[in-house]
Amino acid sequence: MEETPARVDLLLDALRQQAREEFSGAVVVLGEANGKVVLREGLLTTATTSAAPGLESLLLRSGRISDEEWTAVFAAAAPSGRLPTALVERRLLGSAGVQVVTRMATMDALFALALTQIARVTTEPAGSGFLPPLLPVEPGIEVERAIRETSRRLASASRWRADLGLEPQVRPRLATASARHGTAGGAQADLLARIDGRRTCRDIAFTVGRGLFPVMTDLASLAGDGRIVLPPPQGRSPVRSDAGRPAASGPPDYGDRVRTEIPHLAGGDDSQERQKMMADTALPRRSPPHRDGGGPPDHGFPARRRTR
């Protein structure tokens, strides 16, 4: 029987319940890595956690958007809730690119949260003082679809742990001095360049600006090929002592720069579902002089809203 992360059902059951109730607000996760999953009328619109890179890390660390461009567009558009539109208008992302990166970040954060030790799950209904996400998934992801995809990823993570010893806390090192200059290309070569025996898998994901799950997928491949060595993790972080207290509002406490969210002023089959989640693809790097506004290709991400 495959192991499942400690008390992951607390999170998945809470999401199912809030989906049935067409809940609008946040499901707050407290434990080894705090996090927040935001829903609107029962559909999942964003997830954030300190256990995985957020949207800012995915965009900036990947080289898709420069720090200066992000600072300018954030200052101009966040106060009015127009950040997704402004990214497209300034040709920093295409409209399909916004869909890709929001789904990628949301599904990766949900996977990372489900992989941690969860102490407690609470809810925070939308209302006075509730800050909606600045870059939500539009129109949202059905919770059961997100849970199926997360369960698939957890099954992969369980096999990696059993067969290879691969976990987010592991600090991979190169198998040989020549491994860094071998035949790996693209994303895997980028990972090999960052492996130094000190960074954990989670650290590497933040460094390269990719999701935790796709990074672990590539590391599993490199370990299976004998390119890297995965020593035992140096101990799992204990459940936070403040788990019984309400989580502080705001972005995760690791990786992305601390920015206060600003409220908006204005109010198939399994293979198809996996493609729509767009979790296993690194964001393309962009040369700063080009402003073609292309962004990633439009893969189509229909999100079905239930009919009432």
CSV table of C-alpha atoms in Angstrom, one decimal:
chain,number,residue,atom,x,y,z
A,1,MET,CA,0.0,0.0,0.0
A,2,GLU,CA,1.3,3.4,-0.9
A,3,GLU,CA,1.9,5.9,1.9
A,4,THR,CA,-0.1,9.1,2.0
A,5,PRO,CA,1.1,12.3,3.7
A,6,ALA,CA,0.1,12.7,7.3
A,7,ARG,CA,-3.5,13.9,7.5
A,8,VAL,CA,-3.9,14.9,3.9
A,9,ASP,CA,-7.5,13.9,4.1
A,10,LEU,CA,-8.1,16.9,6.3
A,11,LEU,CA,-7.4,19.1,3.4
A,12,LEU,CA,-9.1,17.1,0.6
A,13,ASP,CA,-12.2,16.5,2.7
A,14,ALA,CA,-12.5,20.2,3.5
A,15,LEU,CA,-12.2,21.2,-0.1
A,16,ARG,CA,-14.9,18.7,-1.1
A,17,GLN,CA,-17.2,20.0,1.5
A,18,GLN,CA,-16.7,23.7,0.5
A,19,ALA,CA,-17.2,22.8,-3.1
A,20,ARG,CA,-20.6,21.1,-2.3
A,21,GLU,CA,-21.6,24.3,-0.4
A,22,GLU,CA,-20.4,26.5,-3.2
A,23,PHE,CA,-18.2,28.3,-0.7
A,24,SER,CA,-16.5,31.6,-1.4
A,25,GLY,CA,-13.4,32.3,0.8
A,26,ALA,CA,-10.3,30.5,1.9
A,27,VAL,CA,-9.4,27.1,3.3
A,28,VAL,CA,-6.5,27.8,5.6
A,29,VAL,CA,-4.0,25.0,6.2
A,30,LEU,CA,-1.8,25.0,9.3
A,31,GLY,CA,1.1,22.6,10.0
A,32,GLU,CA,4.5,21.9,8.7
A,33,ALA,CA,4.0,24.4,5.9
A,34,ASN,CA,1.1,26.8,6.2
A,35,GLY,CA,-0.9,27.6,3.2
A,36,LYS,CA,-4.2,28.9,1.8
A,37,VAL,CA,-6.6,27.6,-0.9
A,38,VAL,CA,-9.1,30.2,-2.2
A,39,LEU,CA,-12.4,29.2,-3.7
A,40,ARG,CA,-15.1,31.3,-5.4
A,41,GLU,CA,-18.6,29.8,-5.5
A,42,GLY,CA,-17.1,26.3,-4.9
A,43,LEU,CA,-14.4,26.6,-7.6
A,44,LEU,CA,-10.7,26.7,-6.8
A,45,THR,CA,-9.1,30.0,-7.9
A,46,THR,CA,-5.7,29.9,-6.2
A,47,ALA,CA,-3.5,28.2,-3.7
A,48,THR,CA,-0.4,29.5,-2.0
A,49,THR,CA,2.1,27.9,0.4
A,50,SER,CA,5.6,28.4,1.7
A,51,ALA,CA,6.3,24.8,0.5
A,52,ALA,CA,6.3,25.7,-3.2
A,53,PRO,CA,7.2,28.7,-5.5
A,54,GLY,CA,4.4,31.2,-6.0
A,55,LEU,CA,3.5,33.1,-9.1
A,56,GLU,CA,6.1,35.8,-8.6
A,57,SER,CA,8.9,33.2,-8.3
A,58,LEU,CA,7.6,31.3,-11.3
A,59,LEU,CA,7.6,34.4,-13.5
A,60,LEU,CA,10.7,36.2,-12.3
A,61,ARG,CA,13.1,33.3,-11.5
A,62,SER,CA,12.2,31.6,-14.8
A,63,GLY,CA,13.3,34.8,-16.6
A,64,ARG,CA,9.9,35.2,-18.2
A,65,ILE,CA,9.4,38.7,-16.7
A,66,SER,CA,12.2,41.0,-15.3
A,67,ASP,CA,12.1,42.3,-11.8
A,68,GLU,CA,11.7,45.9,-13.1
A,69,GLU,CA,8.8,44.9,-15.3
A,70,TRP,CA,7.0,43.1,-12.5
A,71,THR,CA,7.5,46.0,-10.1
A,72,ALA,CA,6.1,48.5,-12.6
A,73,VAL,CA,3.1,46.5,-13.6
A,74,PHE,CA,2.3,45.5,-10.0
A,75,ALA,CA,2.4,49.1,-8.9
A,76,ALA,CA,0.2,50.3,-11.8
A,77,ALA,CA,-2.4,47.6,-11.9
A,78,ALA,CA,-2.7,45.8,-8.5
A,79,PRO,CA,-4.5,48.6,-6.7
A,80,SER,CA,-7.3,48.5,-9.2
A,81,GLY,CA,-7.4,44.7,-9.5
A,82,ARG,CA,-6.3,44.8,-13.1
A,83,LEU,CA,-3.1,42.8,-12.8
A,84,PRO,CA,-4.0,40.0,-15.2
A,85,THR,CA,-5.2,42.5,-17.9
A,86,ALA,CA,-2.2,44.7,-17.4
A,87,LEU,CA,0.2,41.8,-17.9
A,88,VAL,CA,-1.4,41.1,-21.3
A,89,GLU,CA,-1.7,44.8,-22.3
A,90,ARG,CA,2.0,45.3,-21.6
A,91,ARG,CA,2.8,42.2,-23.6
A,92,LEU,CA,4.6,40.6,-20.6
A,93,LEU,CA,2.3,37.5,-20.9
A,94,GLY,CA,-0.3,36.4,-23.5
A,95,SER,CA,-3.8,35.7,-22.4
A,96,ALA,CA,-3.1,32.0,-22.6
A,97,GLY,CA,0.1,32.6,-20.6
A,98,VAL,CA,-1.9,34.0,-17.8
A,99,GLN,CA,-4.1,30.9,-17.8
A,100,VAL,CA,-1.1,28.6,-17.8
A,101,VAL,CA,0.9,30.2,-15.0
A,102,THR,CA,-2.1,30.6,-12.7
A,103,ARG,CA,-3.1,27.0,-13.1
A,104,MET,CA,0.5,25.8,-12.8
A,105,ALA,CA,1.1,27.7,-9.6
A,106,THR,CA,-2.3,26.7,-8.0
A,107,MET,CA,-2.0,23.0,-8.8
A,108,ASP,CA,1.7,22.9,-7.6
A,109,ALA,CA,0.8,24.6,-4.4
A,110,LEU,CA,-2.0,22.2,-3.7
A,111,PHE,CA,0.4,19.2,-4.3
A,112,ALA,CA,3.0,20.7,-2.1
A,113,LEU,CA,0.5,21.3,0.7
A,114,ALA,CA,-0.9,17.8,0.4
A,115,LEU,CA,2.7,16.4,0.7
A,116,THR,CA,3.3,18.1,4.1
A,117,GLN,CA,2.2,17.2,7.6
A,118,ILE,CA,-1.1,18.9,8.2
A,119,ALA,CA,-2.1,19.8,11.7
A,120,ARG,CA,-5.3,21.7,11.2
A,121,VAL,CA,-7.6,23.1,8.5
A,122,THR,CA,-9.9,26.0,9.0
A,123,THR,CA,-12.1,28.2,6.8
A,124,GLU,CA,-12.2,32.0,6.3
A,125,PRO,CA,-15.4,33.0,4.5
A,126,ALA,CA,-15.2,35.9,2.0
A,127,GLY,CA,-16.6,39.1,3.5
A,128,SER,CA,-15.4,42.4,4.9
A,129,GLY,CA,-11.6,42.5,5.0
A,130,PHE,CA,-11.2,39.4,2.8
A,131,LEU,CA,-8.5,39.9,0.2
A,132,PRO,CA,-9.1,38.1,-3.1
A,133,PRO,CA,-6.1,36.8,-5.1
A,134,LEU,CA,-4.6,39.3,-7.5
A,135,LEU,CA,-4.0,36.6,-10.2
A,136,PRO,CA,-6.8,34.0,-9.8
A,137,VAL,CA,-7.5,31.1,-12.1
A,138,GLU,CA,-10.3,32.1,-14.3
A,139,PRO,CA,-13.0,31.0,-14.2
A,140,GLY,CA,-11.8,28.4,-11.7
A,141,ILE,CA,-10.9,24.7,-11.3
A,142,GLU,CA,-13.5,22.1,-10.2
A,143,VAL,CA,-12.4,20.7,-6.9
A,144,GLU,CA,-12.9,17.1,-7.8
A,145,ARG,CA,-10.7,17.5,-10.9
A,146,ALA,CA,-8.0,19.2,-8.8
A,147,ILE,CA,-8.2,16.4,-6.2
A,148,ARG,CA,-7.8,13.7,-8.9
A,149,GLU,CA,-4.8,15.4,-10.3
A,150,THR,CA,-3.3,16.0,-6.8
A,151,SER,CA,-3.9,12.3,-5.9
A,152,ARG,CA,-2.1,11.3,-9.1
A,153,ARG,CA,0.9,13.4,-8.2
A,154,LEU,CA,0.9,12.1,-4.6
A,155,ALA,CA,1.1,8.6,-6.0
A,156,SER,CA,4.1,9.5,-8.1
A,157,ALA,CA,5.7,11.2,-5.0
A,158,SER,CA,5.1,8.0,-3.0
A,159,ARG,CA,6.9,5.9,-5.6
A,160,TRP,CA,9.8,8.3,-5.8
A,161,ARG,CA,10.1,8.1,-2.0
A,162,ALA,CA,10.0,4.3,-1.9
A,163,ASP,CA,12.1,3.6,-5.0
A,164,LEU,CA,14.6,6.5,-4.9
A,165,GLY,CA,14.4,8.2,-1.6
A,166,LEU,CA,13.3,11.4,-3.3
A,167,GLU,CA,11.5,13.9,-1.0
A,168,PRO,CA,11.2,17.7,-1.0
A,169,GLN,CA,13.7,17.9,1.9
A,170,VAL,CA,16.4,15.7,0.2
A,171,ARG,CA,19.6,17.5,-0.7
A,172,PRO,CA,20.7,15.9,-4.0
A,173,ARG,CA,24.3,15.8,-5.1
A,174,LEU,CA,26.0,15.0,-8.4
A,175,ALA,CA,26.9,11.4,-8.8
A,176,THR,CA,30.3,12.2,-10.4
A,177,ALA,CA,32.2,15.4,-11.2
A,178,SER,CA,31.3,15.0,-14.9
A,179,ALA,CA,27.6,14.6,-14.3
A,180,ARG,CA,27.0,18.4,-14.6
A,181,HIS,CA,28.5,18.3,-18.1
A,182,GLY,CA,26.8,15.2,-19.4
A,183,THR,CA,24.1,14.8,-22.1
A,184,ALA,CA,21.1,16.2,-20.2
A,185,GLY,CA,19.6,19.2,-21.9
A,186,GLY,CA,17.1,21.9,-21.3
A,187,ALA,CA,15.4,21.9,-17.9
A,188,GLN,CA,17.4,18.9,-16.6
A,189,ALA,CA,20.7,20.6,-17.4
A,190,ASP,CA,19.4,23.7,-15.6
A,191,LEU,CA,18.8,21.6,-12.5
A,192,LEU,CA,22.2,19.9,-12.7
A,193,ALA,CA,23.8,23.3,-12.7
A,194,ARG,CA,22.1,24.1,-9.4
A,195,ILE,CA,22.7,20.8,-7.6
A,196,ASP,CA,25.4,21.3,-4.9
A,197,GLY,CA,24.5,19.0,-2.1
A,198,ARG,CA,23.2,21.9,0.0
A,199,ARG,CA,20.0,22.9,-1.7
A,200,THR,CA,16.9,20.8,-1.1
A,201,CYS,CA,14.6,19.8,-3.9
A,202,ARG,CA,12.3,22.6,-2.7
A,203,ASP,CA,15.2,25.1,-2.7
A,204,ILE,CA,16.0,24.1,-6.3
A,205,ALA,CA,12.4,24.7,-7.4
A,206,PHE,CA,12.6,28.2,-6.0
A,207,THR,CA,16.0,28.9,-7.5
A,208,VAL,CA,15.0,27.9,-11.1
A,209,GLY,CA,11.5,29.3,-10.9
A,210,ARG,CA,9.7,26.0,-11.6
A,211,GLY,CA,7.0,24.2,-9.7
A,212,LEU,CA,8.0,21.6,-7.1
A,213,PHE,CA,6.3,18.7,-8.9
A,214,PRO,CA,8.0,19.2,-12.3
A,215,VAL,CA,11.3,19.7,-10.6
A,216,MET,CA,10.9,16.5,-8.6
A,217,THR,CA,9.8,14.7,-11.8
A,218,ASP,CA,13.1,15.7,-13.5
A,219,LEU,CA,15.1,14.9,-10.3
A,220,ALA,CA,13.5,11.4,-10.2
A,221,SER,CA,14.6,10.9,-13.9
A,222,LEU,CA,18.1,12.1,-13.1
A,223,ALA,CA,18.3,9.8,-10.1
A,224,GLY,CA,17.0,6.8,-12.1
A,225,ASP,CA,19.7,7.5,-14.7
A,226,GLY,CA,22.4,7.6,-12.0
A,227,ARG,CA,23.3,11.2,-12.7
A,228,ILE,CA,22.5,12.3,-9.1
A,229,VAL,CA,22.6,10.8,-5.6
A,230,LEU,CA,19.8,11.3,-3.1
A,231,PRO,CA,21.1,11.0,0.5
A,232,PRO,CA,18.5,10.6,3.3
A,233,PRO,CA,16.8,13.9,4.2
A,234,GLN,CA,18.3,15.7,7.3
A,235,GLY,CA,15.0,15.3,9.2
A,236,ARG,CA,11.5,16.5,8.5
A,237,SER,CA,10.5,19.9,9.9
A,238,PRO,CA,8.3,19.5,13.0
A,239,VAL,CA,4.8,20.7,12.9
A,240,ARG,CA,4.9,24.4,13.8
A,241,SER,CA,4.2,25.3,17.4
A,242,ASP,CA,1.8,28.1,16.3
A,243,ALA,CA,-0.4,25.7,14.4
A,244,GLY,CA,-3.3,26.3,16.7
A,245,ARG,CA,-3.3,30.1,16.0
A,246,PRO,CA,-4.8,31.7,13.0
A,247,ALA,CA,-2.4,32.0,10.0
A,248,ALA,CA,-1.0,35.4,9.3
A,249,SER,CA,-2.5,36.9,6.2
A,250,GLY,CA,-0.4,37.7,3.2
A,251,PRO,CA,1.9,35.9,0.8
A,252,PRO,CA,4.0,32.8,1.8
A,253,ASP,CA,7.0,33.5,4.0
A,254,TYR,CA,9.6,32.0,1.6
A,255,GLY,CA,10.7,32.7,-1.9
A,256,ASP,CA,8.4,35.4,-3.2
A,257,ARG,CA,8.9,39.0,-2.0
A,258,VAL,CA,6.5,40.1,0.7
A,259,ARG,CA,3.7,42.1,-1.0
A,260,THR,CA,0.3,42.9,0.6
A,261,GLU,CA,-2.5,41.7,-1.6
A,262,ILE,CA,-4.8,44.5,-2.7
A,263,PRO,CA,-8.5,43.8,-2.9
A,264,HIS,CA,-10.3,44.2,-6.3
A,265,LEU,CA,-12.4,47.3,-6.5
A,266,ALA,CA,-14.8,45.7,-8.9
A,267,GLY,CA,-16.9,43.3,-7.6
A,268,GLY,CA,-12.9,14.7,-20.3
A,269,ASP,CA,-10.7,12.0,-19.6
A,270,ASP,CA,-7.7,11.9,-17.3
A,271,SER,CA,-5.1,12.6,-20.0
A,272,GLN,CA,-7.0,15.7,-21.1
A,273,GLU,CA,-7.4,16.9,-17.5
A,274,ARG,CA,-3.6,16.5,-16.9
A,275,GLN,CA,-2.9,18.5,-20.0
A,276,LYS,CA,-5.2,21.3,-18.9
A,277,MET,CA,-3.5,21.5,-15.5
A,278,MET,CA,-0.2,22.3,-17.4
A,279,ALA,CA,1.9,21.4,-14.4
A,280,ASP,CA,4.9,19.6,-16.0
A,281,THR,CA,6.1,22.3,-18.3
A,282,ALA,CA,8.7,24.9,-17.4
A,283,LEU,CA,7.8,28.5,-18.3
A,284,PRO,CA,9.7,29.7,-21.4
A,285,ARG,CA,12.5,32.2,-20.9
A,286,ARG,CA,12.1,35.4,-22.8
A,287,SER,CA,14.7,37.8,-24.2
A,288,PRO,CA,14.0,41.2,-22.8
A,289,PRO,CA,14.2,43.2,-26.1
A,290,HIS,CA,11.3,41.1,-27.6
A,291,ARG,CA,7.7,42.3,-26.9
A,292,ASP,CA,5.7,40.1,-29.2
A,293,GLY,CA,3.2,39.4,-26.5
A,294,GLY,CA,3.1,35.7,-27.5
A,295,GLY,CA,3.5,34.0,-24.2
A,296,PRO,CA,3.1,30.3,-24.1
A,297,PRO,CA,0.9,28.7,-26.8
A,298,ASP,CA,-2.8,28.5,-26.1
A,299,HIS,CA,-3.4,25.0,-24.9
A,300,GLY,CA,-7.0,25.6,-24.1
A,301,PHE,CA,-8.1,25.4,-20.5
A,302,PRO,CA,-11.9,25.1,-20.4
A,303,ALA,CA,-13.1,25.1,-16.8
A,304,ARG,CA,-16.6,24.0,-16.5
A,305,ARG,CA,-18.9,25.8,-14.2
A,306,ARG,CA,-21.8,23.9,-12.8
A,307,THR,CA,-25.2,24.8,-13.9
A,308,ARG,CA,-27.7,25.8,-11.2
